[in-house]
GROMACS .gro file of C-alpha atoms in nm:
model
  160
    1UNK     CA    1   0.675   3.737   2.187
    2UNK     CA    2   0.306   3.640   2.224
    3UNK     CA    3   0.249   3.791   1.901
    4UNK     CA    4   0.456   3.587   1.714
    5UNK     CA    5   0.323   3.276   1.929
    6UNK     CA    6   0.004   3.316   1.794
    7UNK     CA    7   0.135   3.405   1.473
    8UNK     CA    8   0.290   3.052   1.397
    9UNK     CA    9  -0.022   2.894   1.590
   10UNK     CA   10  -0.254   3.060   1.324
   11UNK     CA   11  -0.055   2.951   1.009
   12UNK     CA   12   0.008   2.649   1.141
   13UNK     CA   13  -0.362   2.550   1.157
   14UNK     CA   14  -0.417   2.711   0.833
   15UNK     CA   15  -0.210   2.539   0.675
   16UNK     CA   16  -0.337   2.204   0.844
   17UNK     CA   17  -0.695   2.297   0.766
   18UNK     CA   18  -0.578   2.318   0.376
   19UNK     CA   19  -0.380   1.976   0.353
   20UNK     CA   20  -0.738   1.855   0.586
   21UNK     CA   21  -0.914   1.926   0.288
   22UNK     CA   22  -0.756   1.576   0.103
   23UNK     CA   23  -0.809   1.377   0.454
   24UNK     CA   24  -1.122   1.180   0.439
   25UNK     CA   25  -1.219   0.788   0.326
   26UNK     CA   26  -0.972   0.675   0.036
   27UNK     CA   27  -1.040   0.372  -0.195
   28UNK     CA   28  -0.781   0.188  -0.434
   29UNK     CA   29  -0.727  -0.080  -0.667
   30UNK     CA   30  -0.361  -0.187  -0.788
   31UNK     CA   31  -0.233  -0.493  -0.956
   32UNK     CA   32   0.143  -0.648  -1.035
   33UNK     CA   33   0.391  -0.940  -0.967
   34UNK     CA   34   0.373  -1.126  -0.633
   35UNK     CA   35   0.751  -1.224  -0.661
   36UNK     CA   36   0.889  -1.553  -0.496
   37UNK     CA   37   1.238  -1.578  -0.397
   38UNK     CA   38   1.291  -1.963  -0.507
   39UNK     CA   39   1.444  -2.071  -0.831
   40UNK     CA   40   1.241  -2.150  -1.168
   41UNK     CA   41   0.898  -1.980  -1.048
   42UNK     CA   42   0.689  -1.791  -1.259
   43UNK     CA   43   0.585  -1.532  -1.023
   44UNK     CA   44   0.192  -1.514  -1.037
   45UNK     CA   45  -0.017  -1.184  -1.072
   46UNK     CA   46  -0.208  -1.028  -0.844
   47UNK     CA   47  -0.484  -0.781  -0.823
   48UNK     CA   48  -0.624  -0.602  -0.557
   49UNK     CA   49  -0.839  -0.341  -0.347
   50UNK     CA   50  -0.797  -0.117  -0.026
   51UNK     CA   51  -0.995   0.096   0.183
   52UNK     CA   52  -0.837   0.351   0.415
   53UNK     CA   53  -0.902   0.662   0.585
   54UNK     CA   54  -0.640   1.005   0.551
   55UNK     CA   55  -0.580   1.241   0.804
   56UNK     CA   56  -0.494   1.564   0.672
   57UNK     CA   57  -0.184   1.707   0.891
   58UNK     CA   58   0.039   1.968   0.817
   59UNK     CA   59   0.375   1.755   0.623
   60UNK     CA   60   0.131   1.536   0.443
   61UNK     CA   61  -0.142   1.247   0.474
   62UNK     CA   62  -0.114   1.020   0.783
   63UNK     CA   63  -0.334   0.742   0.754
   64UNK     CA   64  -0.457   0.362   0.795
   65UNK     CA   65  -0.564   0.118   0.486
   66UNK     CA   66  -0.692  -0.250   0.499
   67UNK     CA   67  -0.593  -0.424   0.164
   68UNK     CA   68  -0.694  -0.779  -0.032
   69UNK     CA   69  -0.504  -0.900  -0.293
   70UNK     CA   70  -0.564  -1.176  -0.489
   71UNK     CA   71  -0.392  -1.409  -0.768
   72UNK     CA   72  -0.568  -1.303  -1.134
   73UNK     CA   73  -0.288  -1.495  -1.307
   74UNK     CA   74  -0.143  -1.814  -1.152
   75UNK     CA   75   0.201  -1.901  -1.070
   76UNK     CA   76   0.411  -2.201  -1.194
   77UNK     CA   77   0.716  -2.414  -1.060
   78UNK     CA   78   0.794  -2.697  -1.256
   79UNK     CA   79   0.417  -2.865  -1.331
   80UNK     CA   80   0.244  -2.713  -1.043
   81UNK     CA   81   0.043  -2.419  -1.058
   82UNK     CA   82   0.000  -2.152  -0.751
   83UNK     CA   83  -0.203  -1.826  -0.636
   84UNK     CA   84  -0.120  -1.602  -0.345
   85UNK     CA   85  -0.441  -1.403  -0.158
   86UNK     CA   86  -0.330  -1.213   0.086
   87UNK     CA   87  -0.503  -0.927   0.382
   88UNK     CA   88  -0.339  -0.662   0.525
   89UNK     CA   89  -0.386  -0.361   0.780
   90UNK     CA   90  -0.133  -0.046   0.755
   91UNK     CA   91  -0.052   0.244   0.902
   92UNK     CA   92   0.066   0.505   0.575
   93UNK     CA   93   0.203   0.822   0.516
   94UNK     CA   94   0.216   1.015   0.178
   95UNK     CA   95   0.403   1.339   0.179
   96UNK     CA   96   0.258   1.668   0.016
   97UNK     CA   97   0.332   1.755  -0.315
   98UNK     CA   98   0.223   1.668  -0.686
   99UNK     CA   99   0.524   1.396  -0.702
  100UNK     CA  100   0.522   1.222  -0.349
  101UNK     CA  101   0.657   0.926  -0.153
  102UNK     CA  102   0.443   0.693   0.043
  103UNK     CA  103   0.563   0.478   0.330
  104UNK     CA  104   0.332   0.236   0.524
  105UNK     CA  105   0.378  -0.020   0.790
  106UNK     CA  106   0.176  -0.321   0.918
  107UNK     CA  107   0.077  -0.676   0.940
  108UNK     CA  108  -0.017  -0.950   0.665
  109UNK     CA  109  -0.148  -1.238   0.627
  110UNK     CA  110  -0.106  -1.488   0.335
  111UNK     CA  111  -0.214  -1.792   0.220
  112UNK     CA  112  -0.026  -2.003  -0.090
  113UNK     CA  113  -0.216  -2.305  -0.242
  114UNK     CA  114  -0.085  -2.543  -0.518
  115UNK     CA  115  -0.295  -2.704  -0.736
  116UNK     CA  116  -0.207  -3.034  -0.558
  117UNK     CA  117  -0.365  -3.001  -0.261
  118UNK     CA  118  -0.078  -2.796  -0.045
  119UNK     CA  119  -0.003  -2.482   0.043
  120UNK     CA  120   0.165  -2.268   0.296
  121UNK     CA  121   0.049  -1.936   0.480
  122UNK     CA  122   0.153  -1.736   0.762
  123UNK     CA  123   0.104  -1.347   0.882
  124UNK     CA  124   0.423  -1.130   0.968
  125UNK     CA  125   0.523  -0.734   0.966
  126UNK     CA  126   0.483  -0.592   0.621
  127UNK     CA  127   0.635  -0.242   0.477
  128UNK     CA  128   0.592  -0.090   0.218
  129UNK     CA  129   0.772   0.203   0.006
  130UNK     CA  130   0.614   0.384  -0.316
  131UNK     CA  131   0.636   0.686  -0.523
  132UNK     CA  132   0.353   0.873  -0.634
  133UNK     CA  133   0.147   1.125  -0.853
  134UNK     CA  134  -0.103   1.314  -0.735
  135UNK     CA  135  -0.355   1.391  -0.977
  136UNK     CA  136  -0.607   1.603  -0.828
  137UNK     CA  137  -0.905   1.346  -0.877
  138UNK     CA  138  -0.705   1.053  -0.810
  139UNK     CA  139  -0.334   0.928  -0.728
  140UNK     CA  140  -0.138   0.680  -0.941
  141UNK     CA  141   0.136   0.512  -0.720
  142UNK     CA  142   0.391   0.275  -0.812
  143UNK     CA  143   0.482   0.061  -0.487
  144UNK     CA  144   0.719  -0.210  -0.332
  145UNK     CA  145   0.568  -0.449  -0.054
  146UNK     CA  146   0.758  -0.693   0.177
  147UNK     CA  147   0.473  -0.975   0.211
  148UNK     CA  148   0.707  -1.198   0.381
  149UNK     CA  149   1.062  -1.289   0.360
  150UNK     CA  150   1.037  -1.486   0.040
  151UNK     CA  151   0.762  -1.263  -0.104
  152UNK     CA  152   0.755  -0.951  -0.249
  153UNK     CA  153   0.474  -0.784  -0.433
  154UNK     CA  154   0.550  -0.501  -0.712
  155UNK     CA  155   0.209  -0.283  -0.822
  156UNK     CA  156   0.080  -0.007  -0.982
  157UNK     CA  157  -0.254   0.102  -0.826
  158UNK     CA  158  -0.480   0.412  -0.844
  159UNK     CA  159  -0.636   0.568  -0.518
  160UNK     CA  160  -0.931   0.756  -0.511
   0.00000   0.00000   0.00000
C-alpha cells in the first residue's frame, strides 16, 4: 500500500514539475469591441496590455494578471464621441492542452468620458471566459469580459 502511495506521490510531482516548466511572468497585448448595452452606440475599440504571473500545477496554469485597456478608436451616440480606459486585477486559470479554455475572475475599474465634458466610471466584479491556442512561443486567445453590467469587452490578444 505504501508502495503505491509513493507511487502516485512521485508522478504526481512529475507531472507538476513538467506543466511548472510554462509557470513563470506572462505578458499580453489584445485589442477588440468595448460593447455598450444602450441603443444607437457605436461601440468604441479598445487596446490593451497585461502582466501576470503562472503557476504551473498539475490540471493547468493557475495564475494572477493586472490589465489596462484603453479606447484606440472612439465611440459615438448620436453627436457625441466616447472612450472607455479601464484597470483590472484577476485571478486566471488556463487548462492544459494545445486548444484550451481560460477562466479568470476579479475586479475593474472604468472610467467613460464624452467629449462634452461628462462621463461616468465605477469598479465592480469582472469575469471573464476565453478559448485558446497554445503555440509553444506564445498563446493566441479569443476572450469575453463582463466590465460592468452595461459593458462588455470582446478581444483577441496574444500572451507571451
Amino acid at each position: 500500500m505504501q508502495k503505491i502511495i509513493r507511487v502516485t506521490a512521485l508522478l504526481a510531482l512529475l507531472m507538476s514539475a513538467a506543466n511548472a516548466s510554462a509557470a513563470g511572468l506572462i505578458f499580453g497585448a489584445k485589442a477588440g469591441p468595448m460593447q455598450i448595452d444602450v441603443e444607437g452606440i457605436d461601440d468604441p475599440m479598445n487596446a490593451g496590455v497585461s502582466i501576470g504571473y503562472e503557476f504551473g500545477v498539475v490540471f493547468g496554469d493557475l495564475g494572477f494578471e493586472g490589465e489596462f485597456t484603453t479606447t484606440v478608436k472612439e465611440g459615438e451616440v448620436g453627436l457625441q464621441k466616447f472612450n472607455i480606459d479601464t484597470g483590472g486585477a484577476y485571478l486566471t486559470y488556463r487548462s492544459p492542452g494545445f486548444i484550451y479554455l481560460k477562466g479568470r475572475a476579479g475586479y475593474i475599474g472604468w472610467d467613460a468620458d464624452f467629449n462634452v465634458d461628462s462621463g461616468d466610471d465605477g469598479t465592480s466584479a469582472s469575469y471573464g471566459l476565453g478559448l485558446g491556442f497554445n503555440l509553444k512561443v506564445f498563446k493566441l486567445e479569443l476572450e469575453y469580459t463582463q466590465i460592468d453590467d452595461d459593458i462588455d469587452f470582446v478581444s483577441l490578444g496574444i500572451q507571451f
